[in-house]
XYZ file of N, CA and C in Angstrom:
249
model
N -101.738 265.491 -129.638
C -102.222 265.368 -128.277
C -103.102 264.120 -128.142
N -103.350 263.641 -126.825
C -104.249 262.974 -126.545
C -105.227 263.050 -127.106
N -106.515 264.149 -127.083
C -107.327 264.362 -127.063
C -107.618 263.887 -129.023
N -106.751 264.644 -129.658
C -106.404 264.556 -130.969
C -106.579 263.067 -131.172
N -105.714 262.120 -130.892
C -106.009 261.109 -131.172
C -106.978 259.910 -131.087
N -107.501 260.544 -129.730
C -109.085 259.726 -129.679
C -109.813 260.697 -130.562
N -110.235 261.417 -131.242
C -110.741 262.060 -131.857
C -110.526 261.240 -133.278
N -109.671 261.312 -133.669
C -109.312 260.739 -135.069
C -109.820 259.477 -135.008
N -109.456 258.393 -133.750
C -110.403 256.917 -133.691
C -111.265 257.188 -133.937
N -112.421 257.794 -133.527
C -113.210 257.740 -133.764
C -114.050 258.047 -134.922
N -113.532 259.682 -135.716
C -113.713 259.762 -136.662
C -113.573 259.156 -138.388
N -112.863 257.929 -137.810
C -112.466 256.413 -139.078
C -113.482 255.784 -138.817
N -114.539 255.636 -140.188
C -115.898 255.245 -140.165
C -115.732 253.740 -140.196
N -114.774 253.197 -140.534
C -114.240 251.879 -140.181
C -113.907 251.181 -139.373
N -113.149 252.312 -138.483
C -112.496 252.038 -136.996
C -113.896 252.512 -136.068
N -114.986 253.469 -136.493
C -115.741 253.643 -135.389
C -116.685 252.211 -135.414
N -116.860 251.560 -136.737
C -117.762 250.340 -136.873
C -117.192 249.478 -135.773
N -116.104 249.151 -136.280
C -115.743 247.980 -135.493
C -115.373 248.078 -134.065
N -115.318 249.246 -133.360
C -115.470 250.452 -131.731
C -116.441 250.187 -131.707
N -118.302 250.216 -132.232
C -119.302 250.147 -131.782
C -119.155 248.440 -131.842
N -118.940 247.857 -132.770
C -119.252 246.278 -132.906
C -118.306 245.411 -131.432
N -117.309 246.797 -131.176
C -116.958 245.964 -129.891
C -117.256 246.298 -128.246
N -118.318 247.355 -128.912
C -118.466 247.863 -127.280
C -119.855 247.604 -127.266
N -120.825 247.042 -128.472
C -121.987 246.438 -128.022
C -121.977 245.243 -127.428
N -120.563 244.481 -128.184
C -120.509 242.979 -127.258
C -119.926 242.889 -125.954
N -119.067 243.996 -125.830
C -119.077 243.983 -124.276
C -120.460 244.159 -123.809
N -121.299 245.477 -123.606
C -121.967 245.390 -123.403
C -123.003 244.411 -123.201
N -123.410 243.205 -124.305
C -123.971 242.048 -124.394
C -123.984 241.295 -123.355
N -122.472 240.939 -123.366
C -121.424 239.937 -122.746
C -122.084 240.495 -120.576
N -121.397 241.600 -120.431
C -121.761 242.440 -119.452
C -123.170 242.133 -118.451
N -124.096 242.124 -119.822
C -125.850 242.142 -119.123
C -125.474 240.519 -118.955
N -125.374 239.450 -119.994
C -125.351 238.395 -119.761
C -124.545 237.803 -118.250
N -123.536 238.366 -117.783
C -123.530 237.907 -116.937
C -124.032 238.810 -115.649
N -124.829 239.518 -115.707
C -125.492 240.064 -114.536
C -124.888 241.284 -114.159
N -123.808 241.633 -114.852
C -123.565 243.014 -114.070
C -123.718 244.569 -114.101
N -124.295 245.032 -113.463
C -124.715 246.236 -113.988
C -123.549 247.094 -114.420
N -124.083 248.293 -114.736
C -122.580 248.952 -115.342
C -121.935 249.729 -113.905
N -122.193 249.729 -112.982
C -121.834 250.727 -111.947
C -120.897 249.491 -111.634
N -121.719 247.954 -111.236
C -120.368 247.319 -110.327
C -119.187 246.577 -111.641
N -119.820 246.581 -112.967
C -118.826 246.396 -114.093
C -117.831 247.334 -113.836
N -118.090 248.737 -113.879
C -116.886 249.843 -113.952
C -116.053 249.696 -112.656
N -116.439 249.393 -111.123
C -115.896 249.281 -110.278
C -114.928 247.943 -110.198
N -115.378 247.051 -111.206
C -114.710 245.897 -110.943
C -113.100 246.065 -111.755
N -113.335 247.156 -112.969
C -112.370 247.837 -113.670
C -111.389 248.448 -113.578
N -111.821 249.311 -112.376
C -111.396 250.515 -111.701
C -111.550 251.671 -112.370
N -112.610 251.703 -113.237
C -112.746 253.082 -114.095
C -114.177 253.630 -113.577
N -114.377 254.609 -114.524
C -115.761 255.320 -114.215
C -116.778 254.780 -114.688
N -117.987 254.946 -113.915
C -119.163 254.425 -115.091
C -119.444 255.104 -116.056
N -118.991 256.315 -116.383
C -118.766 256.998 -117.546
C -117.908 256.591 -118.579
N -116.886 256.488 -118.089
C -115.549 255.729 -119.023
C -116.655 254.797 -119.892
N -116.724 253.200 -119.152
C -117.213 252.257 -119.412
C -118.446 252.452 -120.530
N -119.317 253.520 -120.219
C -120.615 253.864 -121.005
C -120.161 254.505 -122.246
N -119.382 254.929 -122.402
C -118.032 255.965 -123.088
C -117.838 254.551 -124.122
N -117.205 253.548 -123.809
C -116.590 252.272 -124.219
C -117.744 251.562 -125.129
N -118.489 251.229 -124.847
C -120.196 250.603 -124.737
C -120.473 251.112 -125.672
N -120.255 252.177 -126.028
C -121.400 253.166 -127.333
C -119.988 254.029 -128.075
N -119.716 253.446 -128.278
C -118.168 253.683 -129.090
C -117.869 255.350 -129.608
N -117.701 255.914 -128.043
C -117.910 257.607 -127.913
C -116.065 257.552 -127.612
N -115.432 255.988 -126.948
C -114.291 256.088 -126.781
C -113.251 254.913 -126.848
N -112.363 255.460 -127.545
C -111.514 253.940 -128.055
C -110.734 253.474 -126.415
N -110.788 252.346 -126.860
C -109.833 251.341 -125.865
C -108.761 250.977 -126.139
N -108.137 250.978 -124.998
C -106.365 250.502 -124.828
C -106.357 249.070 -124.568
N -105.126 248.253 -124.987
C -105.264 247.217 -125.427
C -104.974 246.285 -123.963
N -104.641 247.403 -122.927
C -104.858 246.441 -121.656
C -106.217 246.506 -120.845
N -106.766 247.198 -120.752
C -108.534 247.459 -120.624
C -109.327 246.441 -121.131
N -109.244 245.843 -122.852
C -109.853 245.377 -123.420
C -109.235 243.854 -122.698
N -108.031 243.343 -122.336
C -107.288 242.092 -121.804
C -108.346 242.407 -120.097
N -108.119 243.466 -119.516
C -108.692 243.280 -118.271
C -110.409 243.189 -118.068
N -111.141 243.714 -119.605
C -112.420 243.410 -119.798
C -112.774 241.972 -119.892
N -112.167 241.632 -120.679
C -111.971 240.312 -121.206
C -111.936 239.245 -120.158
N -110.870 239.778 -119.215
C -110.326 238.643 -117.979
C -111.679 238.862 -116.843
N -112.091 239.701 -116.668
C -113.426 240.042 -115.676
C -114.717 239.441 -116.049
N -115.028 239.632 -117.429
C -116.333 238.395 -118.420
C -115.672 237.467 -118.034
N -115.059 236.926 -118.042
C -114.322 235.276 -118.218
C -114.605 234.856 -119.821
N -113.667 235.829 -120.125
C -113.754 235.045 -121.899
C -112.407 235.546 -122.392
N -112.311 235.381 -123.315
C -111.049 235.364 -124.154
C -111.416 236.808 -124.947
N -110.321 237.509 -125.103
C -110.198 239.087 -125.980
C -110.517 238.423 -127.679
N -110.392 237.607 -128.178
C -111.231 237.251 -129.301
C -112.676 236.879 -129.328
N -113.001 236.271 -128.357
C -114.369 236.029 -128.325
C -115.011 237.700 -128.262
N -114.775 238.928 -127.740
C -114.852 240.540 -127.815
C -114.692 240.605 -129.196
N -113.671 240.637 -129.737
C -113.452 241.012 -131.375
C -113.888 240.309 -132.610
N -114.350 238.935 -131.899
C -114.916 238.017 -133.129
C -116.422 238.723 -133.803
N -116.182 239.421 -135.120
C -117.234 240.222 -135.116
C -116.725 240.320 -136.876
């Protein structure tokens, strides 16, 4: 199931490192350019839960989220993963 498999992301102490190492630099990235998390998540189309979810690596990301995070910072999906 779904649920099953975000579960297992997260529980890979490897995969959760590098989930927190990429949802603090969003986060980073985020404050740096001024946006709070309410009009970040709206600019997304997700929840500000989702997003806070993302941020504190409670939930893995899909690899078009992380392209549409990416494209909304104005940076490149490596400059996110360079870590």
């Amino acid at each position: 199931s779904i649920r099953r498999q975000r579960q297992m992301c997260i529980r890979d102490s490897n995969k959760t490192t590098k989930i927190l190492q990429l949802g603090r630099k969003i986060f980073k990235v985020r404050k740096e350019k001024g946006y709070s998390q309410n009009l970040f998540a709206e600019m997304l189309d997700i929840s500000r839960e989702h997003l806070a979810k993302i941020e504190t690596a409670k939930r893995c990301i899909s690899l078009g989220l992380l392209i549409d995070i990416a494209d909304k910072l104005g940076v490149q999906v490596r400059d996110l993963i360079d870590f």
